[in-house]
Amino acid sequence: MKILVCISHVPDTTSKINFVENNTKFDTAGVQFIIGPYDDYALARAIELKETLSATVTVLNVGLAETEPTIRKALAIGADDAIRVNAVPTDSFFVATQIAEHAKGYDLILMGRESIDYNSGVVHSMVGELLGLPSVSPVMKLDLEGTTVKMQREIEGGKESLEATLPLIAGCQEPIAEWKIPNMRGIMSARTKPLTVVDPKAVDAPVNFQKYELPPPKGAVKMISEDNVAELVTLLKNEAKVL
Amino acid sequence: MAILVFVESADGKIKKTSLEAVAYAHAMGDKVTAIALGTIDKAELTAVGKYGASKVLTVSDERLNQGVIRAYAAVLAQAIQAESADTLVLANSSLGTPVAASVAVKIGASLASNVVGLPDTSSGFVVKQSIYTGKAFAMVEMKNQKKVIGIKKNAVELKEVGGDATVSDFTANLTDADFGTKITATEKATGDILLPEAEIVVSGGRGMKGPEHWGILEDLAKTLGAATGCSKPVSDIGWRPHHEHVGQTGVKVAPQLYIAVGISGAIQHLAGVNSSKYIVVINKDPEAPFFKAADYGIVGDAFTVVPKLTDAIKASK
Ligand SMILES: Cc1cc2nc3c(=O)[nH]c(=O)nc-3n(C[C@H](O)[C@H](O)[C@H](O)COP(=O)(O)OP(=O)(O)OC[C@H]3O[C@@H](n4cnc5c(N)ncnc54)[C@H](O)[C@@H]3O)c2cc1C
C-alpha cells in the first residue's frame, strides 16, 4: 500500500498579509511558513493508516528549495520519503499537473481540501480528472476495508457517506485525524530520510495572477451598554439596515 | 458566445447562490443557459428565467439525484459542447467547487474560484478572487478561450430581470467510470437555514460554557431567521456538529449580519467571518480581540445579554 500526501507550504495562520513590488508579490518579511493546516490533517491520517496497515507514506511538494524545512517537518511527523518538484507553484493547474506526473503507482493520494493561501480548493479534483480517478473532497472521515474506501464528505448543513475503490484521491479536512506534532526521534530521523528533487513538467499557464489588494480597513466599533440592548436593535435596523 | 450556468438545488429549491451565478452570467452580457441535474420541480426551473437565463436544461437521470462529482462534470462538459458555450459559471460550494475543477481540466479552461465581482475585460479577461481566507484579493487574468468561473456568495446583487425560461431536456452519455464514487447515505438538517447561505448568523464560542446553553442562541437565531454557527473548539469538543464550525479551517460565511457570542476573536476564527457585512460581538471581556473586528459591541455576560437581545428584537417587530 503506497500513500502519497501532497503538502503546500503556506504562511502561518496568524501571518499579517501584505504585498510588495507594487502589489505584485506577497511580502514574506517576518512570515513563518507551515504545512497547510488541511494538508496537515491529510498527513496525520496517512500516518495513522501507515501504523495500522503496512503502508509507506511519501510527501510531495511543489516549491523551491525554501520549502525544504516544511517538507522535513512532514518527514519528522512520520512520512518515509519526499519528492520536491523544483518550481514555483504558480497556479492550481500547474500544481495538479506536477502531482499527476508523480502520483502514478500510488493507491491513495491525500491532500488538504484547499491551500490556505489561494483557497481555490480544486487541485484534488484536477488531479482526479488528469489521472481518470475518482476524487472526493472535503473528506472528514476515511477508512479502508481491503481496497474499498469508506468516506464521509462534508456538505452544506450535513454530511454524505461515500464508497469508492482504490486508487483514489481525497481532499481532507478535520476531523479526519488530529494534527501530529513531531517528536525528537522523528526530527532526528527526518534529516536522513530521502528527499528527491525533480524538475517540473512544462505547462501552458491558464491563468496569471497580475496584482493583489487588501480589503479596506474596518471602521471603529460602536460600543453599546448591556443595559440598553434596544439601542443595538435600533442601530441594526436604521443604521446597518440588516434587520 | 453563450454562457452555461450550473444551478444546484437543496430541498427541491434552486439555491440562492446559484441564482446569483445566473445573475452574474446575465451581467456579463451574453446569452445565458442554465443547467440543473437530477429531479427538480419544473416551476423552480422556469423561475430561473427571472434572473436572466433564457433557457434551462434539465438532465433527469436518476443517478444524478446525488451529487457525484465526476458524473456532474461529465454532463456539464457535454452541455458546454452542445450549447457552444465558452464559459461556465457556478457558485462555489462543496459540490460546485470540485465539479468546476473537473470540468476545467476536461475542456482545457482557465479556472478561477471564489470570484467576488464581474470580470474586467478592458485588457484581457480579469476577475477578482478572494484569497488568504478573505484577507486579500488577487486580480486573475484568465487566458484560455474557455473559462470556468466559481463565484463567492454576494458576488453580484440578485435582481429580477426577465420572465420565465424555457425548459428542455438534455441527455448526456455517462459511463460507469463517471460513477466511481457511490453515495451510500446523506445526513442533512432539513428545513434549517444553511450556514453558508444564511443572511444572518448567530455563532457561539467556548464562552457559552456547554451545549446545554445553546437554547438561548437558538432562540435568538429563530427570532432573526438566522443560522447557527460556532467556533472550532466548540465543534472539536462535540458541543455542536462539525458543519457549524466557522473559520479558517471551517465554513467561511458571508452574511449581512454575524453575531458572535462568547467567542474571543482569534485570527483563525476571524478569517471565516471577515466577509460579513456587519459584525456584532457580545463578550464579557472588554479586551476580547473580536471587538476590534466588530461594528457593534456589547460587553456583558452572554447569559443575560442574549435573552435581552431576543426580547428587544421581538418587541421591535
Ligand atoms: C491552524 C489553526 C486553525 C484554526 N482554525 C480555526 C477555525 O477555523 N475557527 C475557529 O473558531 N478557531 C480556529 N482555530 C482556533 C483559534 O485559534 C481559537 O483557539 C478559537 O477560535 C477560540 O475559540 P473561542 O473563541 O470559542 O474560545 P476562547 O478563545 O476560549 O474564547 C472564549 C471567549 O468567551 C468569552 N466568555 C467567557 N464567558 C463568557 C460569558 N459568560 N459571556 C460572554 N462571553 C464570555 C471570553 O471572554 C472569551 O473571549 C484555529 C487554530 C489554529 C492553530
XYZ file of C-alpha atoms and ligand atoms in Angstrom:
613
model
C 0.000 0.000 0.000
C 1.513 3.296 -1.120
C 0.184 6.625 0.083
C 1.123 9.982 -1.424
C 0.443 13.116 0.637
C 0.667 16.431 -1.194
C 1.533 19.355 1.047
C 1.503 23.084 0.498
C 3.997 25.456 2.116
C 1.914 28.400 3.307
C 2.076 31.375 5.690
C 1.177 30.530 9.289
C -2.488 31.282 10.057
C -1.554 34.268 12.245
C 0.503 35.968 9.487
C -0.074 39.560 8.565
C -0.900 39.593 4.851
C 0.921 42.267 2.849
C 2.149 42.758 -0.691
C 5.267 44.389 -2.110
C 6.689 45.399 -5.506
C 3.709 47.493 -6.450
C 1.306 44.892 -5.038
C 2.515 42.121 -7.337
C 4.268 39.939 -4.733
C 3.440 38.516 -1.326
C 5.560 40.078 1.418
C 7.382 37.222 3.151
C 9.158 39.513 5.653
C 8.604 38.165 9.156
C 6.274 35.419 7.910
C 6.629 31.899 9.199
C 5.728 29.120 6.783
C 3.943 25.916 7.771
C 2.443 22.779 6.264
C -1.042 23.834 5.098
C -3.414 23.044 8.011
C -5.695 20.940 5.804
C -2.677 19.117 4.323
C -1.546 18.519 7.887
C -4.832 16.666 8.531
C -4.228 14.575 5.395
C -0.712 13.771 6.582
C -1.932 12.828 10.064
C -4.486 10.399 8.596
C -1.829 8.915 6.293
C 0.452 8.280 9.269
C -2.414 6.618 11.167
C -3.069 4.357 8.174
C 0.627 3.587 7.960
C 0.582 2.479 11.584
C -2.363 0.114 11.126
C -1.690 -1.191 7.602
C 1.684 -1.874 6.147
C 1.857 1.287 4.118
C 4.541 3.698 3.026
C 3.933 7.424 3.013
C 5.600 9.748 0.513
C 5.131 13.507 0.719
C 5.190 15.714 -2.336
C 5.560 19.458 -2.507
C 5.806 21.762 -5.493
C 8.160 24.522 -4.423
C 11.651 25.952 -4.476
C 14.422 24.960 -2.036
C 12.963 27.301 0.629
C 10.153 24.763 1.258
C 12.534 22.026 2.431
C 12.143 22.782 6.177
C 8.378 22.302 5.710
C 8.996 19.003 3.881
C 11.427 17.871 6.601
C 8.715 18.586 9.160
C 6.371 16.212 7.305
C 9.153 13.595 7.361
C 9.593 14.213 11.096
C 5.863 13.636 11.604
C 6.331 10.204 10.040
C 6.440 10.225 6.238
C 9.060 7.856 4.793
C 10.395 9.870 1.908
C 9.701 13.024 -0.072
C 9.605 14.472 -3.551
C 10.091 18.169 -4.206
C 9.140 19.386 -7.657
C 11.527 22.262 -8.073
C 9.242 25.070 -9.260
C 7.172 27.996 -8.044
C 3.586 26.726 -7.610
C 2.163 29.358 -9.956
C -1.440 28.133 -10.156
C -3.713 25.180 -9.371
C -3.452 23.560 -12.786
C 0.325 23.738 -12.741
C 0.456 22.079 -9.314
C -2.143 19.446 -10.272
C -0.139 18.584 -13.399
C 3.038 18.066 -11.352
C 1.193 15.893 -8.817
C -0.394 13.805 -11.590
C 3.075 13.215 -13.070
C 4.269 11.598 -9.841
C 1.051 10.070 -8.486
C 1.016 7.042 -10.760
C 1.518 3.833 -8.803
C 0.135 5.227 -5.526
C -3.014 3.659 -4.074
C -4.167 6.639 -2.090
C -3.401 10.281 -2.847
C -4.269 12.608 0.007
C -4.058 16.364 0.312
C -5.913 19.187 2.056
C -9.296 20.347 0.802
C -7.637 23.650 -0.112
C -4.440 25.569 0.487
C -4.863 28.484 2.865
C -3.128 30.988 0.593
C -5.213 30.796 -2.579
C -8.145 28.793 -1.129
C -9.256 27.554 -4.545
C -9.986 24.010 -3.373
C -9.552 22.494 -6.819
C -6.209 20.680 -7.015
C -7.508 17.265 -5.835
C -10.289 17.310 -8.359
C -7.938 18.355 -11.175
C -5.549 15.525 -10.304
C -8.501 13.104 -10.374
C -9.501 14.299 -13.812
C -5.922 14.198 -15.125
C -5.492 10.621 -13.912
C -9.045 9.465 -14.638
C -9.514 8.510 -10.977
C -12.270 9.313 -8.509
C -11.586 12.313 -6.304
C -13.565 13.230 -3.205
C -13.484 16.441 -1.136
C -13.898 17.709 1.562
C -13.384 14.387 3.332
C -13.834 14.356 7.121
C -13.549 10.583 7.674
C -11.680 7.967 5.657
C -11.342 4.239 6.375
C -10.051 1.350 4.332
C -11.562 -2.114 4.086
C -9.377 -4.010 1.660
C -9.468 -1.907 -1.486
C -12.756 -0.259 -0.539
C -12.511 3.264 0.810
C -15.326 4.404 3.068
C -15.557 8.144 3.487
C -17.629 10.945 4.875
C -17.757 14.201 2.987
C -18.963 17.466 4.462
C -21.810 19.099 2.579
C -23.686 22.301 3.391
C -25.661 21.578 6.553
C -24.647 17.934 6.908
C -22.583 15.065 5.637
C -22.571 12.453 2.947
C -21.238 8.883 3.234
C -19.431 7.529 0.189
C -17.633 4.451 -1.023
C -15.095 4.001 -3.761
C -12.293 1.623 -4.619
C -8.599 2.375 -4.678
C -6.814 4.133 -6.259
C -8.445 7.329 -5.113
C -7.725 10.991 -4.424
C -9.110 12.747 -1.354
C -9.076 16.383 -0.238
C -9.092 16.229 3.562
C -10.308 18.353 6.450
C -10.943 17.853 10.146
C -11.934 15.730 11.986
C -10.276 13.098 9.751
C -7.398 12.860 12.252
C -5.692 15.032 14.838
C -2.677 17.094 13.856
C 0.533 15.316 14.837
C 3.480 17.059 16.443
C 6.904 15.640 15.554
C 8.869 14.117 18.442
C 12.629 14.290 18.935
C 13.243 10.899 17.339
C 11.167 11.906 14.334
C 13.078 15.150 13.940
C 16.432 13.321 14.097
C 15.440 10.637 11.604
C 13.886 13.182 9.207
C 17.338 14.592 8.479
C 18.449 11.450 6.698
C 15.198 10.391 5.025
C 15.365 10.566 1.204
C 14.197 13.828 -0.375
C 14.310 13.685 -4.157
C 14.315 16.906 -6.149
C 12.825 16.702 -9.632
C 12.273 19.174 -12.433
C 8.734 20.260 -13.278
C 6.785 19.328 -16.365
C 6.195 22.367 -18.579
C 2.616 23.696 -18.559
C 0.968 26.492 -20.540
C -0.295 28.642 -17.677
C -4.089 29.052 -17.987
C -4.170 31.960 -15.531
C -1.907 34.779 -14.460
C -2.047 36.437 -11.027
C -1.467 40.046 -12.019
C -1.884 42.042 -8.827
C -3.069 41.826 -5.248
C -5.005 44.109 -2.939
C -6.101 44.270 0.683
C -9.682 44.854 1.811
C -10.496 48.379 3.027
C -9.800 48.862 6.760
C -12.696 48.339 9.122
C -14.217 51.375 10.880
C -14.210 51.743 14.675
C -16.539 49.591 16.755
C -19.580 51.219 18.358
C -19.987 50.029 21.946
C -23.457 49.712 23.417
C -24.254 49.316 27.092
C -25.581 45.956 28.199
C -28.401 47.820 29.913
C -29.543 49.323 26.640
C -29.803 46.387 24.279
C -32.747 48.028 22.486
C -30.293 50.600 21.126
C -28.427 47.831 19.313
C -31.669 46.739 17.672
C -32.325 50.319 16.577
C -28.826 50.628 15.103
C -29.112 47.304 13.270
C -32.428 48.460 11.832
C -31.778 52.064 10.971
C -28.023 52.381 10.548
C -26.864 48.990 9.295
C -30.264 48.179 7.780
C -29.785 44.467 8.269
C -32.933 43.699 10.265
C -20.832 33.452 -27.250
C -23.037 31.624 -24.799
C -22.575 31.092 -21.075
C -23.662 27.955 -19.270
C -24.603 28.218 -15.573
C -24.735 25.163 -13.355
C -27.529 25.576 -10.800
C -27.700 23.486 -7.634
C -30.763 22.750 -5.592
C -31.398 21.958 -1.944
C -34.693 20.566 -0.644
C -36.097 20.843 -4.196
C -35.365 24.582 -4.460
C -32.687 26.235 -6.580
C -30.079 27.615 -4.180
C -29.828 31.367 -3.821
C -26.099 31.290 -4.561
C -26.898 29.502 -7.835
C -29.371 32.242 -8.743
C -26.539 34.686 -8.082
C -24.465 32.691 -10.578
C -27.252 33.153 -13.155
C -27.382 36.892 -12.386
C -23.587 37.052 -12.716
C -23.682 35.398 -16.143
C -26.503 37.703 -17.226
C -24.488 40.740 -16.158
C -21.630 39.504 -18.360
C -23.972 40.281 -21.239
C -24.092 37.057 -23.223
C -26.823 34.512 -23.842
C -27.334 32.524 -20.637
C -28.408 28.892 -20.439
C -28.766 27.274 -17.038
C -28.470 23.561 -16.360
C -29.890 21.603 -13.427
C -29.048 17.973 -12.708
C -31.324 15.423 -11.105
C -35.035 15.749 -10.435
C -36.258 19.296 -9.756
C -39.750 20.744 -9.968
C -40.447 22.398 -13.335
C -41.794 25.623 -11.770
C -38.469 26.065 -9.980
C -36.649 25.690 -13.293
C -38.724 28.186 -15.286
C -38.281 30.715 -12.459
C -34.537 30.771 -13.139
C -35.520 32.946 -16.126
C -36.225 35.818 -13.745
C -32.529 36.213 -13.117
C -31.543 36.209 -16.749
C -31.417 32.669 -18.157
C -33.371 32.279 -21.387
C -33.241 28.508 -21.310
C -32.846 25.835 -18.651
C -31.554 22.388 -19.471
C -32.680 19.595 -17.225
C -30.983 16.247 -17.025
C -33.322 13.849 -15.312
C -31.126 10.813 -14.891
C -31.928 9.201 -11.528
C -28.269 8.555 -10.863
C -27.773 12.327 -10.833
C -30.135 12.845 -7.894
C -26.978 12.558 -5.861
C -24.074 14.900 -6.464
C -21.426 12.585 -7.903
C -18.591 14.942 -8.753
C -17.113 13.351 -11.872
C -20.506 12.439 -13.324
C -21.692 16.016 -12.879
C -18.523 17.259 -14.533
C -19.045 14.901 -17.471
C -22.590 16.194 -18.036
C -21.507 19.823 -17.813
C -18.622 19.331 -20.240
C -21.025 17.761 -22.745
C -23.567 20.557 -22.275
C -20.886 23.192 -22.853
C -20.064 21.498 -26.139
C -23.713 21.102 -27.183
C -24.526 24.734 -26.389
C -21.304 26.033 -27.996
C -20.688 27.832 -24.722
C -17.256 29.193 -23.914
C -17.841 29.963 -20.233
C -19.248 28.021 -17.296
C -20.363 29.953 -14.213
C -21.318 28.312 -10.929
C -21.474 29.047 -7.211
C -18.590 27.729 -5.121
C -19.857 25.026 -2.761
C -18.905 21.586 -1.504
C -20.175 20.259 -4.834
C -19.703 23.187 -7.206
C -16.018 23.740 -6.449
C -14.700 20.232 -7.235
C -17.070 19.951 -10.209
C -15.687 23.215 -11.615
C -12.150 21.833 -11.363
C -13.006 18.619 -13.205
C -14.805 20.483 -15.968
C -11.905 22.915 -16.385
C -9.495 20.029 -16.970
C -11.902 18.243 -19.328
C -12.390 21.273 -21.588
C -8.986 22.939 -21.154
C -10.402 26.045 -19.494
C -8.895 28.720 -17.289
C -10.417 28.371 -13.822
C -10.976 30.914 -11.065
C -12.569 30.125 -7.676
C -14.123 32.440 -5.058
C -14.618 35.252 -7.548
C -16.154 38.325 -5.907
C -17.016 40.605 -8.816
C -17.741 40.844 -12.533
C -14.838 40.416 -14.976
C -12.862 43.387 -16.201
C -12.483 42.948 -19.947
C -10.764 46.259 -20.695
C -7.499 44.401 -21.280
C -7.833 40.638 -21.426
C -10.273 38.951 -19.043
C -9.533 39.631 -15.394
C -11.536 38.591 -12.336
C -11.102 39.450 -8.669
C -10.632 36.406 -6.473
C -10.789 36.293 -2.674
C -7.547 34.779 -1.293
C -5.797 34.293 2.063
C -9.156 33.297 3.532
C -10.749 36.666 2.881
C -7.711 38.660 3.997
C -6.757 39.753 0.457
C -7.806 39.735 -3.191
C -5.997 38.771 -6.376
C -6.595 40.027 -9.895
C -6.509 36.903 -12.011
C -6.157 37.001 -15.754
C -7.969 34.049 -17.334
C -6.004 33.407 -20.506
C -7.720 30.493 -22.216
C -10.612 30.947 -24.608
C -12.738 28.654 -22.418
C -13.359 29.737 -18.833
C -14.829 28.274 -15.671
C -15.775 30.842 -13.027
C -16.709 29.864 -9.484
C -18.330 32.743 -7.630
C -18.455 33.510 -3.950
C -21.696 34.462 -2.214
C -22.711 38.117 -2.847
C -20.512 38.458 -5.975
C -23.468 40.208 -7.606
C -26.705 41.686 -6.426
C -29.699 39.479 -7.091
C -32.371 41.333 -9.049
C -35.134 40.191 -11.324
C -34.505 40.990 -14.969
C -36.637 38.623 -17.002
C -39.570 36.260 -17.206
C -39.874 32.510 -17.477
C -37.142 30.410 -19.005
C -37.949 27.636 -21.457
C -37.120 24.227 -20.062
C -35.702 21.494 -22.254
C -34.319 18.043 -21.649
C -30.660 17.344 -22.107
C -29.297 13.841 -22.459
C -25.728 13.089 -21.537
C -23.652 9.996 -22.195
C -22.391 8.691 -18.909
C -20.258 5.647 -18.272
C -19.808 3.560 -15.110
C -16.412 5.207 -14.631
C -18.195 8.529 -14.110
C -19.876 6.959 -11.093
C -16.665 5.702 -9.464
C -17.827 7.019 -6.109
C -21.049 5.711 -4.620
C -23.004 7.831 -2.162
C -24.405 5.455 0.450
C -26.119 7.889 2.802
C -26.817 11.586 3.264
C -27.485 13.181 6.634
C -28.747 16.666 6.327
C -30.583 19.088 8.506
C -33.738 19.859 6.519
C -35.794 22.987 6.885
C -32.934 24.725 8.667
C -31.242 27.722 7.135
C -27.924 26.553 5.728
C -24.969 28.271 7.338
C -23.017 29.089 4.139
C -26.120 30.683 2.580
C -27.543 32.463 5.617
C -28.070 36.243 5.671
C -27.794 36.303 9.469
C -25.594 34.008 11.559
C -25.646 33.631 15.350
C -22.446 31.988 16.496
C -21.309 30.776 19.910
C -17.874 30.071 21.344
C -16.339 28.443 24.370
C -17.777 31.280 26.457
C -21.159 29.511 26.178
C -19.801 27.014 28.715
C -21.615 23.935 27.400
C -24.021 22.538 24.792
C -26.922 22.798 27.240
C -26.733 26.598 26.932
C -27.257 26.749 23.170
C -31.006 27.237 23.682
C -30.621 30.999 24.127
C -28.613 31.232 20.880
C -31.192 29.120 19.063
C -33.986 31.375 20.333
C -32.121 34.430 19.078
C -31.426 32.719 15.743
C -35.063 31.731 15.376
C -36.252 35.252 16.107
C -33.892 36.587 13.428
C -34.358 33.803 10.867
C -30.653 33.100 11.296
C -28.426 30.041 11.005
C -26.310 28.979 13.978
C -22.525 28.624 13.896
C -19.728 28.064 16.401
C -16.002 28.347 16.966
C -13.608 25.452 16.323
C -13.109 24.315 19.945
C -16.897 24.093 20.311
C -17.186 21.598 17.454
C -13.935 19.872 18.461
C -15.371 19.058 21.896
C -18.619 17.999 20.253
C -20.916 20.662 21.694
C -22.080 21.390 18.147
C -21.964 19.469 14.851
C -18.881 19.921 12.731
C -20.664 21.595 9.804
C -21.383 24.594 12.079
C -17.684 25.300 12.675
C -16.827 28.738 11.277
C -13.314 29.957 10.496
C -10.052 29.364 8.725
C -10.440 25.577 8.864
C -14.238 25.550 8.805
C -17.103 27.219 6.981
C -16.415 30.681 5.577
C -19.548 32.743 5.914
C -20.569 35.997 4.229
C -23.840 37.068 5.841
C -25.317 40.544 6.169
C -25.003 40.174 9.930
C -22.754 37.961 12.063
C -23.444 37.871 15.806
C -20.587 36.367 17.828
C -21.310 35.370 21.409
C -18.577 34.231 23.796
C -16.007 33.964 21.001
C -12.629 35.593 21.673
C -11.938 36.503 18.049
C -8.763 34.544 17.301
C -7.320 35.391 13.896
C -8.291 31.926 12.611
C -11.914 32.493 13.571
C -11.939 35.980 12.024
C -10.687 34.511 8.754
C -14.037 32.772 8.341
C -16.188 35.824 9.081
C -14.327 38.746 7.520
C -16.654 38.798 4.505
C -19.650 39.580 6.755
C -21.240 42.960 6.107
C -21.824 43.757 9.811
C -20.443 42.076 12.915
C -21.906 42.249 16.435
C -19.775 40.957 19.304
C -21.085 40.025 22.742
C -18.311 39.156 25.192
C -17.811 39.646 28.904
C -14.161 40.601 28.414
C -13.769 44.212 27.161
C -10.281 43.267 25.915
C -11.512 40.420 23.670
C -9.784 40.863 20.290
C -13.077 40.310 18.456
C -14.207 43.859 19.365
C -11.508 45.240 17.041
C -13.129 43.439 14.110
C -16.686 44.342 15.108
C -19.102 47.063 14.032
C -21.151 46.910 17.239
C -20.138 45.507 20.601
C -21.671 44.775 23.969
C -19.535 43.963 26.982
C -21.571 41.675 29.170
C -22.491 38.171 30.219
C -23.973 36.200 27.332
C -26.482 34.557 29.638
C -28.165 37.868 30.419
C -27.448 39.874 27.236
C -28.629 37.303 24.679
C -32.154 36.800 26.122
C -32.482 40.594 26.447
C -31.490 40.998 22.806
C -34.004 38.361 21.687
C -36.743 40.150 23.633
C -35.763 43.539 22.222
C -35.912 42.198 18.660
C -39.320 40.645 19.302
C -40.528 43.925 20.819
C -39.354 45.896 17.762
C -41.272 43.756 15.273
C -4.217 26.280 12.260
C -5.339 26.714 13.127
C -6.615 26.797 12.575
C -7.699 27.196 13.341
N -8.935 27.304 12.754
C -9.975 27.805 13.482
C -11.256 27.994 12.889
O -11.473 27.681 11.723
N -12.253 28.507 13.645
C -12.077 28.857 14.963
O -13.040 29.329 15.588
N -10.884 28.669 15.545
C -9.832 28.139 14.849
N -8.633 27.944 15.472
C -8.571 28.116 16.935
C -8.415 29.550 17.377
O -7.031 29.871 17.414
C -9.018 29.770 18.776
O -8.421 28.870 19.675
C -10.523 29.594 18.840
O -11.174 30.328 17.834
C -11.045 30.037 20.190
O -12.411 29.713 20.310
P -13.359 30.534 21.281
O -13.298 31.954 20.935
O -14.681 29.871 21.266
O -12.735 30.222 22.727
P -11.853 31.133 23.686
O -10.689 31.704 22.992
O -11.662 30.338 24.899
O -12.805 32.363 23.984
C -13.950 32.309 24.778
C -14.466 33.727 24.892
O -15.683 33.711 25.598
C -15.734 34.821 26.476
N -16.663 34.485 27.537
C -16.491 33.588 28.550
N -17.606 33.531 29.318
C -18.480 34.401 28.790
C -19.805 34.786 29.149
N -20.445 34.262 30.194
N -20.405 35.720 28.391
C -19.771 36.279 27.334
N -18.531 35.946 26.944
C -17.893 35.017 27.669
C -14.303 35.011 26.932
O -14.082 36.344 27.353
C -13.518 34.671 25.658
O -13.288 35.821 24.873
C -7.523 27.513 14.713
C -6.250 27.425 15.276
C -5.168 27.023 14.506
C -3.821 26.949 15.131
